[in-house]
One Martini backbone bead per residue (centre of mass of N, CA, C, O) as a GRO file, in nm:
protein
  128
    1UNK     BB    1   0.632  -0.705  -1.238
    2UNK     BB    2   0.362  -0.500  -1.171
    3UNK     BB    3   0.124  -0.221  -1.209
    4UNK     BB    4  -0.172  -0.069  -1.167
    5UNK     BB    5  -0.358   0.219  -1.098
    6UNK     BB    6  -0.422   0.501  -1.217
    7UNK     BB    7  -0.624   0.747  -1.056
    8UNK     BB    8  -0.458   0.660  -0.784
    9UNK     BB    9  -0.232   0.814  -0.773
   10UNK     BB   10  -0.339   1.105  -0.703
   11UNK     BB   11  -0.471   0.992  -0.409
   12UNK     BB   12  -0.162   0.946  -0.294
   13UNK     BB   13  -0.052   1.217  -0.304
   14UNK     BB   14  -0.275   1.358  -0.125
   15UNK     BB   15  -0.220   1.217   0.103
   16UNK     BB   16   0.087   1.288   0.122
   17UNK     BB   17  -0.014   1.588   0.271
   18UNK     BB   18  -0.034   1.448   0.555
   19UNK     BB   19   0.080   1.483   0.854
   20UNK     BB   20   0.057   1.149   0.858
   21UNK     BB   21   0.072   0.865   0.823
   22UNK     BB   22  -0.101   0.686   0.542
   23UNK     BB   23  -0.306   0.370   0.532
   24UNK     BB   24  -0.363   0.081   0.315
   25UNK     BB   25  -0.549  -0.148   0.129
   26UNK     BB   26  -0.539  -0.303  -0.134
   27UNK     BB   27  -0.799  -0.363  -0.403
   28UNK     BB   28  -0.812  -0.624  -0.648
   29UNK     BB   29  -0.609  -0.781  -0.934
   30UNK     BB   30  -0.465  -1.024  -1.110
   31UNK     BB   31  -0.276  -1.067  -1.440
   32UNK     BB   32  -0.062  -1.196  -1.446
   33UNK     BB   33   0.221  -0.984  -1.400
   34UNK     BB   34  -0.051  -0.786  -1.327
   35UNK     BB   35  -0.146  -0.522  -1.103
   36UNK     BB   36  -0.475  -0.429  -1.018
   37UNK     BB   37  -0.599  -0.141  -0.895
   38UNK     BB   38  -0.924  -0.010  -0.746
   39UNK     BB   39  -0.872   0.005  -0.409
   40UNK     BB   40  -0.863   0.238  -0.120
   41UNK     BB   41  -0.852   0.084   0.194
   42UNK     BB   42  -0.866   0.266   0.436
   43UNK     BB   43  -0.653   0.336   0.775
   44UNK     BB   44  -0.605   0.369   1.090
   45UNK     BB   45  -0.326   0.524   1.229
   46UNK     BB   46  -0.221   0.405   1.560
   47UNK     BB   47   0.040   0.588   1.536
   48UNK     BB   48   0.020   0.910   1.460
   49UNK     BB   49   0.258   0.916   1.231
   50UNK     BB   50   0.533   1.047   1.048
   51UNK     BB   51   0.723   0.732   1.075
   52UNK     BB   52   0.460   0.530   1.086
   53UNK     BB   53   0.253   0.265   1.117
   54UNK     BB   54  -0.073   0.116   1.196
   55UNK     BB   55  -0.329  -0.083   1.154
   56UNK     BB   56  -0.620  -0.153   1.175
   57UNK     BB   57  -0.725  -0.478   1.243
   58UNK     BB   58  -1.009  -0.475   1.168
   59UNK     BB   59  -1.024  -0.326   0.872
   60UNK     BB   60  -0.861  -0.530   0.749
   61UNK     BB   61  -1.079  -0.742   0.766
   62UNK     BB   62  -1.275  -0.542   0.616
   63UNK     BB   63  -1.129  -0.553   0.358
   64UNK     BB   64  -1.181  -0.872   0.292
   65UNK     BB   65  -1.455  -0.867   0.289
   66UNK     BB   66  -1.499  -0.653   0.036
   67UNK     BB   67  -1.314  -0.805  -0.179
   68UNK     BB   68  -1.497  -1.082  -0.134
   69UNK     BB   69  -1.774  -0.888  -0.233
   70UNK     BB   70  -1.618  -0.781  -0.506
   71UNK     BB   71  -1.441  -1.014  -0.645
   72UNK     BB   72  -1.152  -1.017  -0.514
   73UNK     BB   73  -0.821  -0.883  -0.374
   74UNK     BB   74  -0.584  -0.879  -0.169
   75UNK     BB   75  -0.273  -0.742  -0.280
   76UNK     BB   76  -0.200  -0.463  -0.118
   77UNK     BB   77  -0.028  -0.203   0.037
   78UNK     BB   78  -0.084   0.168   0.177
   79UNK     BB   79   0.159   0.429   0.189
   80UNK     BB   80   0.309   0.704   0.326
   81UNK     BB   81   0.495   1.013   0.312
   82UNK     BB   82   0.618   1.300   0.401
   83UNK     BB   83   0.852   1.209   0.255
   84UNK     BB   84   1.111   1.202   0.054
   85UNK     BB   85   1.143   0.934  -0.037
   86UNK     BB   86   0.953   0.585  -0.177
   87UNK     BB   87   1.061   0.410   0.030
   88UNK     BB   88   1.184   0.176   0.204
   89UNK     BB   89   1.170   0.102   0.528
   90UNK     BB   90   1.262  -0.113   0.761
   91UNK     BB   91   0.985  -0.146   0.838
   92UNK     BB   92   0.890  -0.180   0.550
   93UNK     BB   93   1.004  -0.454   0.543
   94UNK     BB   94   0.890  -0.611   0.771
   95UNK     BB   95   0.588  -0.588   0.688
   96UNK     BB   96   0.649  -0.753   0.388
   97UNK     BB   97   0.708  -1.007   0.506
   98UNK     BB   98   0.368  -0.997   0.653
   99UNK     BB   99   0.278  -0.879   0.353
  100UNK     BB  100   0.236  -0.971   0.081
  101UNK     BB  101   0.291  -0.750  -0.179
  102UNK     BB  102   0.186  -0.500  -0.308
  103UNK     BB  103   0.374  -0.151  -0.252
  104UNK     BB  104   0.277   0.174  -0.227
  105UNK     BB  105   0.425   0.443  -0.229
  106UNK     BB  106   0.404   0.755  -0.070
  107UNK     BB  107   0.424   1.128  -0.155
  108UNK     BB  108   0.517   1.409  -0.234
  109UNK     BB  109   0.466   1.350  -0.605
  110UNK     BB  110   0.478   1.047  -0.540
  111UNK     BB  111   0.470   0.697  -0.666
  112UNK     BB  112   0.594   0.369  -0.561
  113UNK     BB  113   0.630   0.008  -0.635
  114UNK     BB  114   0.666  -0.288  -0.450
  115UNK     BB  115   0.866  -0.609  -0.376
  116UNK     BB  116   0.966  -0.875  -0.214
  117UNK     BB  117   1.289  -1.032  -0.273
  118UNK     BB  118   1.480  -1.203  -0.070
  119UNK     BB  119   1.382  -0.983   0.133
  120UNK     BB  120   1.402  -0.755  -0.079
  121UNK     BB  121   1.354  -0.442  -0.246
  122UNK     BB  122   1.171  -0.410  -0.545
  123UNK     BB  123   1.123  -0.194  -0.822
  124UNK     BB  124   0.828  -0.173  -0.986
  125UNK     BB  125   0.636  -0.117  -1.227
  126UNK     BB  126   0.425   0.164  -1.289
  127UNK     BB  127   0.072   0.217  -1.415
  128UNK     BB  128  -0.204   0.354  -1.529
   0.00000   0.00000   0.00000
Protein backbone atom coordinates (compact mmCIF):
# COMPACT_ATOMS: atom_id res chain seq x y z
CA UNK A 1 0.00 0.00 0.00
CA UNK A 2 1.29 3.58 -0.14
CA UNK A 3 -0.34 6.97 -0.28
CA UNK A 4 -0.22 9.90 -2.50
CA UNK A 5 -1.30 12.84 -0.96
CA UNK A 6 0.34 15.71 -3.75
CA UNK A 7 0.74 19.35 -2.28
CA UNK A 8 -1.43 18.02 0.54
CA UNK A 9 2.29 17.43 2.24
CA UNK A 10 3.35 21.14 2.77
CA UNK A 11 -0.77 21.98 4.17
CA UNK A 12 0.49 19.18 6.80
CA UNK A 13 4.12 20.47 7.25
CA UNK A 14 2.23 23.88 7.78
CA UNK A 15 -0.56 22.58 10.33
CA UNK A 16 2.42 21.03 12.50
CA UNK A 17 3.79 24.64 12.97
CA UNK A 18 0.37 25.12 15.13
CA UNK A 19 1.00 25.27 19.06
CA UNK A 20 -1.78 22.26 19.83
CA UNK A 21 -1.89 19.07 18.05
CA UNK A 22 -4.22 19.79 14.44
CA UNK A 23 -6.39 16.92 13.49
CA UNK A 24 -8.86 15.96 10.42
CA UNK A 25 -9.63 13.55 8.26
CA UNK A 26 -8.37 12.41 4.87
CA UNK A 27 -10.84 12.27 2.31
CA UNK A 28 -10.08 10.64 -1.03
CA UNK A 29 -10.55 7.56 -3.00
CA UNK A 30 -8.19 4.16 -3.12
CA UNK A 31 -7.59 2.64 -6.56
CA UNK A 32 -5.09 -0.47 -6.56
CA UNK A 33 -2.89 -0.52 -3.85
CA UNK A 34 -2.66 3.84 -4.16
CA UNK A 35 -4.35 5.37 -1.29
CA UNK A 36 -4.83 9.32 -3.05
CA UNK A 37 -5.93 12.32 -0.55
CA UNK A 38 -7.73 15.42 -2.09
CA UNK A 39 -8.90 16.74 0.96
CA UNK A 40 -7.81 17.81 4.64
CA UNK A 41 -11.11 18.21 6.24
CA UNK A 42 -9.86 19.70 9.73
CA UNK A 43 -11.79 18.66 12.69
CA UNK A 44 -11.68 20.68 15.86
CA UNK A 45 -9.33 19.17 19.09
CA UNK A 46 -11.41 18.82 21.86
CA UNK A 47 -8.53 18.57 23.77
CA UNK A 48 -6.63 21.50 22.95
CA UNK A 49 -3.50 19.78 23.72
CA UNK A 50 0.28 19.38 22.49
CA UNK A 51 0.09 15.53 22.61
CA UNK A 52 -2.81 14.11 21.91
CA UNK A 53 -6.52 15.33 20.08
CA UNK A 54 -9.92 14.43 19.86
CA UNK A 55 -11.85 15.23 16.87
CA UNK A 56 -15.10 16.75 17.25
CA UNK A 57 -17.94 14.04 16.72
CA UNK A 58 -20.50 16.20 14.76
CA UNK A 59 -17.42 17.38 12.27
CA UNK A 60 -16.13 14.06 11.68
CA UNK A 61 -20.12 13.10 10.61
CA UNK A 62 -19.59 15.77 8.41
CA UNK A 63 -16.53 14.75 7.09
CA UNK A 64 -18.44 11.60 5.77
CA UNK A 65 -20.99 13.68 4.60
CA UNK A 66 -18.65 15.80 2.22
CA UNK A 67 -17.07 12.79 0.79
CA UNK A 68 -19.99 11.37 -0.14
CA UNK A 69 -21.54 14.16 -1.69
CA UNK A 70 -18.33 14.97 -3.81
CA UNK A 71 -18.13 10.56 -4.80
CA UNK A 72 -15.19 10.14 -2.46
CA UNK A 73 -14.70 8.20 1.10
CA UNK A 74 -13.07 9.07 4.36
CA UNK A 75 -9.91 6.94 3.72
CA UNK A 76 -7.64 7.94 6.78
CA UNK A 77 -7.08 10.33 9.92
CA UNK A 78 -4.74 13.40 9.54
CA UNK A 79 -2.62 14.76 12.46
CA UNK A 80 0.37 16.56 13.31
CA UNK A 81 3.38 16.25 16.20
CA UNK A 82 4.31 19.36 17.74
CA UNK A 83 7.42 17.45 17.94
CA UNK A 84 9.29 15.13 15.28
CA UNK A 85 9.51 12.31 14.72
CA UNK A 86 6.07 11.95 13.35
CA UNK A 87 5.42 8.29 14.52
CA UNK A 88 2.10 6.98 15.73
CA UNK A 89 2.43 7.14 19.91
CA UNK A 90 0.55 4.25 21.77
CA UNK A 91 -2.56 6.63 21.51
CA UNK A 92 -2.51 6.92 17.97
CA UNK A 93 -2.50 3.03 17.60
CA UNK A 94 -5.19 3.07 19.88
CA UNK A 95 -6.93 5.02 17.31
CA UNK A 96 -5.88 3.31 14.53
CA UNK A 97 -7.33 0.17 16.02
CA UNK A 98 -11.23 2.57 15.95
CA UNK A 99 -10.32 4.57 12.36
CA UNK A 100 -8.72 1.60 9.87
CA UNK A 101 -7.19 3.37 7.19
CA UNK A 102 -4.05 5.67 6.21
CA UNK A 103 -3.00 7.75 9.09
CA UNK A 104 -0.73 10.76 7.54
CA UNK A 105 0.93 12.27 10.79
CA UNK A 106 3.11 15.58 10.52
CA UNK A 107 5.48 16.89 12.90
CA UNK A 108 7.70 20.45 11.83
CA UNK A 109 9.43 19.65 8.51
CA UNK A 110 8.68 16.06 7.82
CA UNK A 111 5.17 13.89 7.02
CA UNK A 112 5.01 9.97 7.23
CA UNK A 113 2.18 7.59 6.42
CA UNK A 114 1.04 4.79 8.52
CA UNK A 115 -1.28 2.30 8.41
CA UNK A 116 -1.98 -0.72 11.01
CA UNK A 117 -1.08 -4.56 10.39
CA UNK A 118 -2.01 -7.42 12.90
CA UNK A 119 -1.67 -4.65 15.52
CA UNK A 120 1.11 -3.07 14.79
CA UNK A 121 1.98 0.24 12.95
CA UNK A 122 3.68 0.16 9.41
CA UNK A 123 5.14 2.77 7.20
CA UNK A 124 4.27 3.07 4.20
CA UNK A 125 5.48 4.65 1.19
CA UNK A 126 4.11 8.52 0.72
CA UNK A 127 4.39 9.51 -2.74
CA UNK A 128 3.49 13.57 -3.75
Amino acid sequence: MKASVGPLRQVLKLLALAQNEEAGLVIGARRGDTVYAYILYRTDNLKQSPEEFESDPWQVVQAHRAAEKLGLEVVGVYHTHTACPPSPSGKDVEGMKRWPGVWLIACPGEVKAWTLEEETPVEIELEE
